[in-house]
Amino acid sequence: MTSIPSHTPQYMWIKAQLLQRIQSGALKKGDKLPSERELCTIFNTTRTTIRESLSQMEANGLIWRSDRRGWFVAPERLWLDPTQNTNFHQLSREQGREPQTTLLSGTLTTVPVEAVEALQLHPFDQIYLLTRLRSVDGRAVCYCENHCLPARVPELLSHDLNGSLTEVYETHYKLIYTSMHLSFYPTAMPAQAAQPLGVMEGRPALLLRRLNYDQYGRVLDLDIEYWRHDSLRIEVDTH
Amino acid sequence: MTSIPSHTPQYMWIKAQLLQRIQSGALKKGDKLPSERELCTIFNTTRTTIRESLSQMEANGLIWRSDRRGWFVAPERLWLDPTQNTNFHQLSREQGREPQTTLLSGTLTTVPVEAVEALQLHPFDQIYLLTRLRSVDGRAVCYCENHCLPARVPELLSHDLNGSLTEVYETHYKLIYTSMHLSFYPTAMPAQAAQPLGVMEGRPALLLRRLNYDQYGRVLDLDIEYWRHDSLRIEVDTH
DNA sequence: GTTTTCCTTTGGTATATACCAGATTTATAT
DNA sequence: ATATAAATCTGGTATATACCAAAGGAAAAC
């Protein structure tokens, strides 16, 4: 099929074909696409070309890959209004999804360089560092690193950290998330987040960095979250 | 160099090498990278591998490509606080950048389907549709589609639309952007935006959709913006 | 029935090569 | 000097092929 250059690349045409299958409902959310090699024979081309189509649809957030398992039609994005103080669990349930948080690690360590300034600490101060994995409907969507101040939340590690941190803060320390500074932009998935999310290092990702303040206006913690780039949408209402 | 599988792919190593050149300042913002073919000989590999490294660094927002001209080190992101009512020109200048807006087209047309509901119109109502291109420091970063209501801004097209719409609204119609509903997420660059931005269709992009209200709480217009994914960062402060 | 082992499938990585089209530069003609 | 044409450089697209590693399922051993 090298005859007609046709000005629109082949991978575009293939992309359009796959898109139609999704939009028509022939392929539903969660469905597995044919394997790359099957698609090669279906569209009579090579994996390089097929993978170009798939990569672009992945960038679009339409499909996602599970390493060595295949390509799947992506579910709806979760949406977040950063000006509302809803936590992950509330938010998910309100949107009819089933949230889950699992603690990957919780340690007392020296504050990472990138967090020193935000937390107003000295270079070798200690913090609680929690790494947690968040899933919606069984699919891992977010890897979080919580940098918490021992001064605010002593003995933090003795509590159950598999749920909402907000609630732990409130019930055990009488501290309430009151305001925050949030930063949000697309970047590439770093190694530590890639592993637990089952995403390849270097693929598109969303970085959400949140510096939280308590009801007294003091810095409470720094939350660095890496989201699957196809799983989150920011919605802000300034009414 | 196929000897040691080493568990970390070759493109990662190349990526790290290039990254070092950027971080050390050997390659400065705006600089052109060696051509893909040159990189092939430098790192003794093929274009497929080199392009994998480059694509990932592009996803990272570290470098960008100018079609058939080469790869360049990316400038700083512009940042935007959607809760502040600063327009593009203010915002850019405050951040020490030189903004520019050029009108690509301005017409009175039937409202696009995706805008009907938001603008509370009927399927065949007319709107002013402006398409504009925004640049910072000479680099196109954003393609906007403004869907404006003739009821609010009659004879809109008779004004100069190469600057700030905010100002046109204010000076000619006494209308002020007061609140908005904003939606923000990564997606792929659509054809109409790809062309003027000089980005390839299907590459990662940021979609920013903004429904604006005037001082009377009425819908004013719908703004759909496609940003280069490496050029914008959202910052929200809830203090 | 349960565990272990092996095979198959799947995506991940990589080489080698080729041609195209737009952008840029150089050479040429005016 | 300027305009025009040609050569060259660059990324964009595509084919063909190969091997690897992890995931999943099937077969074998217990």
mmCIF file of N, CA and C in Angstrom, chain B residues 42-128:
data_model
loop_
_atom_site.group_PDB
_atom_site.id
_atom_site.type_symbol
_atom_site.label_atom_id
_atom_site.label_comp_id
_atom_site.label_asym_id
_atom_site.label_seq_id
_atom_site.Cartn_x
_atom_site.Cartn_y
_atom_site.Cartn_z
ATOM 1 N N ILE B 42 26.915 9.913 17.098
ATOM 2 C CA ILE B 42 27.460 10.214 18.413
ATOM 3 C C ILE B 42 27.248 9.047 19.375
ATOM 4 N N PHE B 43 26.037 8.521 19.400
ATOM 5 C CA PHE B 43 25.728 7.459 20.358
ATOM 6 C C PHE B 43 25.774 6.070 19.715
ATOM 7 N N ASN B 44 26.197 6.031 18.466
ATOM 8 C CA ASN B 44 26.340 4.770 17.760
ATOM 9 C C ASN B 44 25.085 3.910 17.812
ATOM 10 N N THR B 45 23.998 4.458 17.324
ATOM 11 C CA THR B 45 22.759 3.698 17.299
ATOM 12 C C THR B 45 21.916 4.154 16.110
ATOM 13 N N THR B 46 20.647 3.755 16.074
ATOM 14 C CA THR B 46 19.794 4.079 14.929
ATOM 15 C C THR B 46 18.792 5.175 15.294
ATOM 16 N N ARG B 47 18.151 5.714 14.289
ATOM 17 C CA ARG B 47 17.223 6.810 14.527
ATOM 18 C C ARG B 47 16.045 6.384 15.385
ATOM 19 N N THR B 48 15.608 5.131 15.224
ATOM 20 C CA THR B 48 14.483 4.652 16.030
ATOM 21 C C THR B 48 14.779 4.852 17.515
ATOM 22 N N THR B 49 15.971 4.445 17.912
ATOM 23 C CA THR B 49 16.356 4.531 19.320
ATOM 24 C C THR B 49 16.505 5.983 19.761
ATOM 25 N N ILE B 50 17.204 6.759 18.931
ATOM 26 C CA ILE B 50 17.369 8.177 19.244
ATOM 27 C C ILE B 50 16.015 8.852 19.402
ATOM 28 N N ARG B 51 15.115 8.531 18.485
ATOM 29 C CA ARG B 51 13.798 9.178 18.516
ATOM 30 C C ARG B 51 12.988 8.763 19.737
ATOM 31 N N GLU B 52 13.249 7.570 20.262
ATOM 32 C CA GLU B 52 12.591 7.164 21.507
ATOM 33 C C GLU B 52 13.068 8.069 22.649
ATOM 34 N N SER B 53 14.374 8.298 22.700
ATOM 35 C CA SER B 53 14.916 9.189 23.735
ATOM 36 C C SER B 53 14.317 10.587 23.605
ATOM 37 N N LEU B 54 14.323 11.098 22.384
ATOM 38 C CA LEU B 54 13.836 12.449 22.150
ATOM 39 C C LEU B 54 12.354 12.585 22.482
ATOM 40 N N SER B 55 11.570 11.570 22.095
ATOM 41 C CA SER B 55 10.131 11.605 22.368
ATOM 42 C C SER B 55 9.857 11.691 23.860
ATOM 43 N N GLN B 56 10.615 10.933 24.631
ATOM 44 C CA GLN B 56 10.398 10.936 26.072
ATOM 45 C C GLN B 56 10.799 12.271 26.681
ATOM 46 N N MET B 57 11.874 12.838 26.163
ATOM 47 C CA MET B 57 12.277 14.143 26.685
ATOM 48 C C MET B 57 11.267 15.205 26.273
ATOM 49 N N GLU B 58 10.652 14.982 25.138
ATOM 50 C CA GLU B 58 9.584 15.882 24.695
ATOM 51 C C GLU B 58 8.390 15.762 25.643
ATOM 52 N N ALA B 59 8.034 14.525 25.996
ATOM 53 C CA ALA B 59 6.926 14.293 26.928
ATOM 54 C C ALA B 59 7.215 14.977 28.259
ATOM 55 N N ASN B 60 8.466 15.007 28.609
ATOM 56 C CA ASN B 60 8.928 15.622 29.835
ATOM 57 C C ASN B 60 8.823 17.140 29.793
ATOM 58 N N GLY B 61 8.747 17.670 28.594
ATOM 59 C CA GLY B 61 8.703 19.115 28.439
ATOM 60 C C GLY B 61 10.091 19.729 28.425
ATOM 61 N N LEU B 62 11.110 18.903 28.276
ATOM 62 C CA LEU B 62 12.486 19.398 28.290
ATOM 63 C C LEU B 62 12.928 19.916 26.937
ATOM 64 N N ILE B 63 12.472 19.268 25.883
ATOM 65 C CA ILE B 63 12.825 19.688 24.529
ATOM 66 C C ILE B 63 11.567 19.702 23.673
ATOM 67 N N TRP B 64 11.659 20.363 22.546
ATOM 68 C CA TRP B 64 10.521 20.376 21.625
ATOM 69 C C TRP B 64 11.048 20.308 20.212
ATOM 70 N N ARG B 65 10.169 19.948 19.300
ATOM 71 C CA ARG B 65 10.605 19.831 17.916
ATOM 72 C C ARG B 65 9.937 20.876 17.047
ATOM 73 N N SER B 66 10.702 21.364 16.112
ATOM 74 C CA SER B 66 10.141 22.248 15.112
ATOM 75 C C SER B 66 10.233 21.459 13.810
ATOM 76 N N ASP B 67 9.069 21.246 13.217
ATOM 77 C CA ASP B 67 8.976 20.341 12.077
ATOM 78 C C ASP B 67 10.057 20.549 11.021
ATOM 79 N N ARG B 68 10.832 19.516 10.820
ATOM 80 C CA ARG B 68 11.902 19.507 9.802
ATOM 81 C C ARG B 68 12.947 20.599 10.006
ATOM 82 N N ARG B 69 12.996 21.164 11.207
ATOM 83 C CA ARG B 69 14.052 22.121 11.506
ATOM 84 C C ARG B 69 14.982 21.567 12.566
ATOM 85 N N GLY B 70 14.417 20.791 13.484
ATOM 86 C CA GLY B 70 15.261 20.196 14.508
ATOM 87 C C GLY B 70 14.638 20.193 15.882
ATOM 88 N N TRP B 71 15.437 19.776 16.845
ATOM 89 C CA TRP B 71 14.993 19.706 18.245
ATOM 90 C C TRP B 71 15.661 20.822 19.027
ATOM 91 N N PHE B 72 14.891 21.420 19.940
ATOM 92 C CA PHE B 72 15.385 22.562 20.708
ATOM 93 C C PHE B 72 15.122 22.383 22.201
ATOM 94 N N VAL B 73 15.986 22.980 23.009
ATOM 95 C CA VAL B 73 15.771 22.961 24.450
ATOM 96 C C VAL B 73 14.611 23.902 24.774
ATOM 97 N N ALA B 74 13.657 23.405 25.527
ATOM 98 C CA ALA B 74 12.430 24.157 25.810
ATOM 99 C C ALA B 74 12.652 25.296 26.796
ATOM 100 N N PRO B 75 11.949 26.409 26.580
ATOM 101 C CA PRO B 75 11.981 27.523 27.550
ATOM 102 C C PRO B 75 11.133 27.188 28.771
ATOM 103 N N GLU B 76 11.125 28.092 29.737
ATOM 104 C CA GLU B 76 10.300 27.937 30.931
ATOM 105 C C GLU B 76 8.821 27.850 30.576
ATOM 106 N N ARG B 77 8.059 27.178 31.436
ATOM 107 C CA ARG B 77 6.607 27.200 31.267
ATOM 108 C C ARG B 77 6.061 28.541 31.733
ATOM 109 N N LEU B 78 4.979 28.942 31.122
ATOM 110 C CA LEU B 78 4.206 30.057 31.630
ATOM 111 C C LEU B 78 3.318 29.468 32.709
ATOM 112 N N TRP B 79 3.001 30.231 33.747
ATOM 113 C CA TRP B 79 2.062 29.658 34.709
ATOM 114 C C TRP B 79 0.848 30.542 34.882
ATOM 115 N N LEU B 80 -0.229 29.887 35.236
ATOM 116 C CA LEU B 80 -1.537 30.517 35.244
ATOM 117 C C LEU B 80 -2.286 30.149 36.508
ATOM 118 N N ASP B 81 -2.785 31.155 37.193
ATOM 119 C CA ASP B 81 -3.672 30.878 38.312
ATOM 120 C C ASP B 81 -5.089 31.174 37.868
ATOM 121 N N PRO B 82 -5.879 30.135 37.621
ATOM 122 C CA PRO B 82 -7.219 30.333 37.055
ATOM 123 C C PRO B 82 -8.163 31.086 37.996
ATOM 124 N N THR B 83 -7.809 31.132 39.278
ATOM 125 C CA THR B 83 -8.687 31.850 40.202
ATOM 126 C C THR B 83 -8.424 33.357 40.168
ATOM 127 N N GLN B 84 -7.324 33.750 39.582
ATOM 128 C CA GLN B 84 -7.040 35.168 39.382
ATOM 129 C C GLN B 84 -7.554 35.551 38.002
ATOM 130 N N ASN B 85 -8.116 36.746 37.882
ATOM 131 C CA ASN B 85 -8.606 37.132 36.568
ATOM 132 C C ASN B 85 -7.572 37.895 35.741
ATOM 133 N N THR B 86 -6.399 37.312 35.630
ATOM 134 C CA THR B 86 -5.394 37.975 34.800
ATOM 135 C C THR B 86 -5.471 37.407 33.394
ATOM 136 N N ASN B 87 -5.353 38.291 32.416
ATOM 137 C CA ASN B 87 -5.385 37.789 31.050
ATOM 138 C C ASN B 87 -3.985 37.431 30.578
ATOM 139 N N PHE B 88 -3.945 36.839 29.419
ATOM 140 C CA PHE B 88 -2.696 36.319 28.861
ATOM 141 C C PHE B 88 -1.586 37.360 28.796
ATOM 142 N N HIS B 89 -1.936 38.580 28.388
ATOM 143 C CA HIS B 89 -0.897 39.594 28.210
ATOM 144 C C HIS B 89 -0.313 40.058 29.540
ATOM 145 N N GLN B 90 -1.195 40.346 30.501
ATOM 146 C CA GLN B 90 -0.748 40.710 31.847
ATOM 147 C C GLN B 90 0.189 39.656 32.389
ATOM 148 N N LEU B 91 -0.363 38.468 32.418
ATOM 149 C CA LEU B 91 0.281 37.273 32.940
ATOM 150 C C LEU B 91 1.688 37.055 32.372
ATOM 151 N N SER B 92 1.800 37.182 31.058
ATOM 152 C CA SER B 92 3.092 36.979 30.417
ATOM 153 C C SER B 92 4.086 38.044 30.861
ATOM 154 N N ARG B 93 3.630 39.287 30.860
ATOM 155 C CA ARG B 93 4.525 40.393 31.204
ATOM 156 C C ARG B 93 4.985 40.282 32.644
ATOM 157 N N GLU B 94 4.055 39.910 33.539
ATOM 158 C CA GLU B 94 4.423 39.743 34.941
ATOM 159 C C GLU B 94 5.521 38.700 35.107
ATOM 160 N N GLN B 95 5.551 37.762 34.164
ATOM 161 C CA GLN B 95 6.545 36.696 34.255
ATOM 162 C C GLN B 95 7.757 36.976 33.372
ATOM 163 N N GLY B 96 7.832 38.245 32.949
ATOM 164 C CA GLY B 96 9.007 38.655 32.191
ATOM 165 C C GLY B 96 9.079 38.114 30.781
ATOM 166 N N ARG B 97 7.917 37.868 30.200
ATOM 167 C CA ARG B 97 7.883 37.323 28.849
ATOM 168 C C ARG B 97 7.184 38.301 27.918
ATOM 169 N N GLU B 98 7.405 38.124 26.632
ATOM 170 C CA GLU B 98 6.812 39.023 25.651
ATOM 171 C C GLU B 98 5.653 38.336 24.920
ATOM 172 N N PRO B 99 4.410 38.702 25.271
ATOM 173 C CA PRO B 99 3.236 38.051 24.684
ATOM 174 C C PRO B 99 2.839 38.648 23.349
ATOM 175 N N GLN B 100 2.155 37.850 22.554
ATOM 176 C CA GLN B 100 1.603 38.358 21.292
ATOM 177 C C GLN B 100 0.390 37.533 20.913
ATOM 178 N N THR B 101 -0.646 38.206 20.443
ATOM 179 C CA THR B 101 -1.839 37.504 19.989
ATOM 180 C C THR B 101 -2.132 37.923 18.566
ATOM 181 N N THR B 102 -2.380 36.959 17.703
ATOM 182 C CA THR B 102 -2.782 37.315 16.338
ATOM 183 C C THR B 102 -4.086 36.613 15.996
ATOM 184 N N LEU B 103 -4.958 37.394 15.389
ATOM 185 C CA LEU B 103 -6.246 36.849 14.968
ATOM 186 C C LEU B 103 -6.036 36.013 13.714
ATOM 187 N N LEU B 104 -6.481 34.774 13.747
ATOM 188 C CA LEU B 104 -6.372 33.918 12.565
ATOM 189 C C LEU B 104 -7.641 34.039 11.729
ATOM 190 N N SER B 105 -8.778 34.051 12.399
ATOM 191 C CA SER B 105 -10.048 34.185 11.686
ATOM 192 C C SER B 105 -11.117 34.673 12.645
ATOM 193 N N GLY B 106 -12.082 35.369 12.112
ATOM 194 C CA GLY B 106 -13.210 35.835 12.907
ATOM 195 C C GLY B 106 -14.448 35.794 12.045
ATOM 196 N N THR B 107 -15.416 34.965 12.420
ATOM 197 C CA THR B 107 -16.610 34.819 11.583
ATOM 198 C C THR B 107 -17.857 34.691 12.440
ATOM 199 N N LEU B 108 -18.971 34.905 11.796
ATOM 200 C CA LEU B 108 -20.263 34.645 12.420
ATOM 201 C C LEU B 108 -20.729 33.313 11.862
ATOM 202 N N THR B 109 -20.816 32.301 12.713
ATOM 203 C CA THR B 109 -21.209 30.975 12.212
ATOM 204 C C THR B 109 -22.199 30.301 13.144
ATOM 205 N N THR B 110 -22.673 29.157 12.679
ATOM 206 C CA THR B 110 -23.543 28.328 13.498
ATOM 207 C C THR B 110 -22.726 27.743 14.636
ATOM 208 N N VAL B 111 -23.289 27.760 15.824
ATOM 209 C CA VAL B 111 -22.569 27.284 16.996
ATOM 210 C C VAL B 111 -22.183 25.803 16.853
ATOM 211 N N PRO B 112 -20.911 25.484 17.109
ATOM 212 C CA PRO B 112 -20.469 24.075 17.041
ATOM 213 C C PRO B 112 -21.208 23.242 18.093
ATOM 214 N N VAL B 113 -21.456 22.004 17.779
ATOM 215 C CA VAL B 113 -22.212 21.139 18.697
ATOM 216 C C VAL B 113 -21.631 21.100 20.101
ATOM 217 N N GLU B 114 -20.310 21.057 20.196
ATOM 218 C CA GLU B 114 -19.685 20.909 21.520
ATOM 219 C C GLU B 114 -19.850 22.168 22.383
ATOM 220 N N ALA B 115 -20.362 23.255 21.773
ATOM 221 C CA ALA B 115 -20.507 24.500 22.521
ATOM 222 C C ALA B 115 -21.962 24.846 22.815
ATOM 223 N N VAL B 116 -22.876 24.129 22.202
ATOM 224 C CA VAL B 116 -24.302 24.441 22.335
ATOM 225 C C VAL B 116 -24.752 24.449 23.787
ATOM 226 N N GLU B 117 -24.476 23.363 24.466
ATOM 227 C CA GLU B 117 -24.966 23.200 25.829
ATOM 228 C C GLU B 117 -24.367 24.244 26.763
ATOM 229 N N ALA B 118 -23.041 24.372 26.732
ATOM 230 C CA ALA B 118 -22.364 25.299 27.633
ATOM 231 C C ALA B 118 -22.890 26.721 27.460
ATOM 232 N N LEU B 119 -23.122 27.107 26.218
ATOM 233 C CA LEU B 119 -23.547 28.482 25.950
ATOM 234 C C LEU B 119 -25.061 28.650 26.065
ATOM 235 N N GLN B 120 -25.758 27.573 26.386
ATOM 236 C CA GLN B 120 -27.216 27.602 26.560
ATOM 237 C C GLN B 120 -27.912 28.124 25.309
ATOM 238 N N LEU B 121 -27.505 27.563 24.174
ATOM 239 C CA LEU B 121 -28.082 28.004 22.900
ATOM 240 C C LEU B 121 -28.897 26.887 22.260
ATOM 241 N N HIS B 122 -29.544 27.224 21.156
ATOM 242 C CA HIS B 122 -30.231 26.209 20.370
ATOM 243 C C HIS B 122 -29.285 25.727 19.282
ATOM 244 N N PRO B 123 -29.551 24.543 18.746
ATOM 245 C CA PRO B 123 -28.598 23.890 17.834
ATOM 246 C C PRO B 123 -28.148 24.717 16.635
ATOM 247 N N PHE B 124 -28.981 25.647 16.168
ATOM 248 C CA PHE B 124 -28.580 26.381 14.966
ATOM 249 C C PHE B 124 -28.432 27.879 15.207
ATOM 250 N N ASP B 125 -28.250 28.249 16.460
ATOM 251 C CA ASP B 125 -27.999 29.650 16.769
ATOM 252 C C ASP B 125 -26.647 30.075 16.204
ATOM 253 N N GLN B 126 -26.492 31.375 16.035
ATOM 254 C CA GLN B 126 -25.249 31.930 15.493
ATOM 255 C C GLN B 126 -24.336 32.431 16.623
ATOM 256 N N ILE B 127 -23.075 32.302 16.416
ATOM 257 C CA ILE B 127 -22.113 32.874 17.364
ATOM 258 C C ILE B 127 -20.959 33.498 16.579
ATOM 259 N N TYR B 128 -20.200 34.346 17.246
ATOM 260 C CA TYR B 128 -18.932 34.801 16.681
ATOM 261 C C TYR B 128 -17.877 33.777 17.067
#
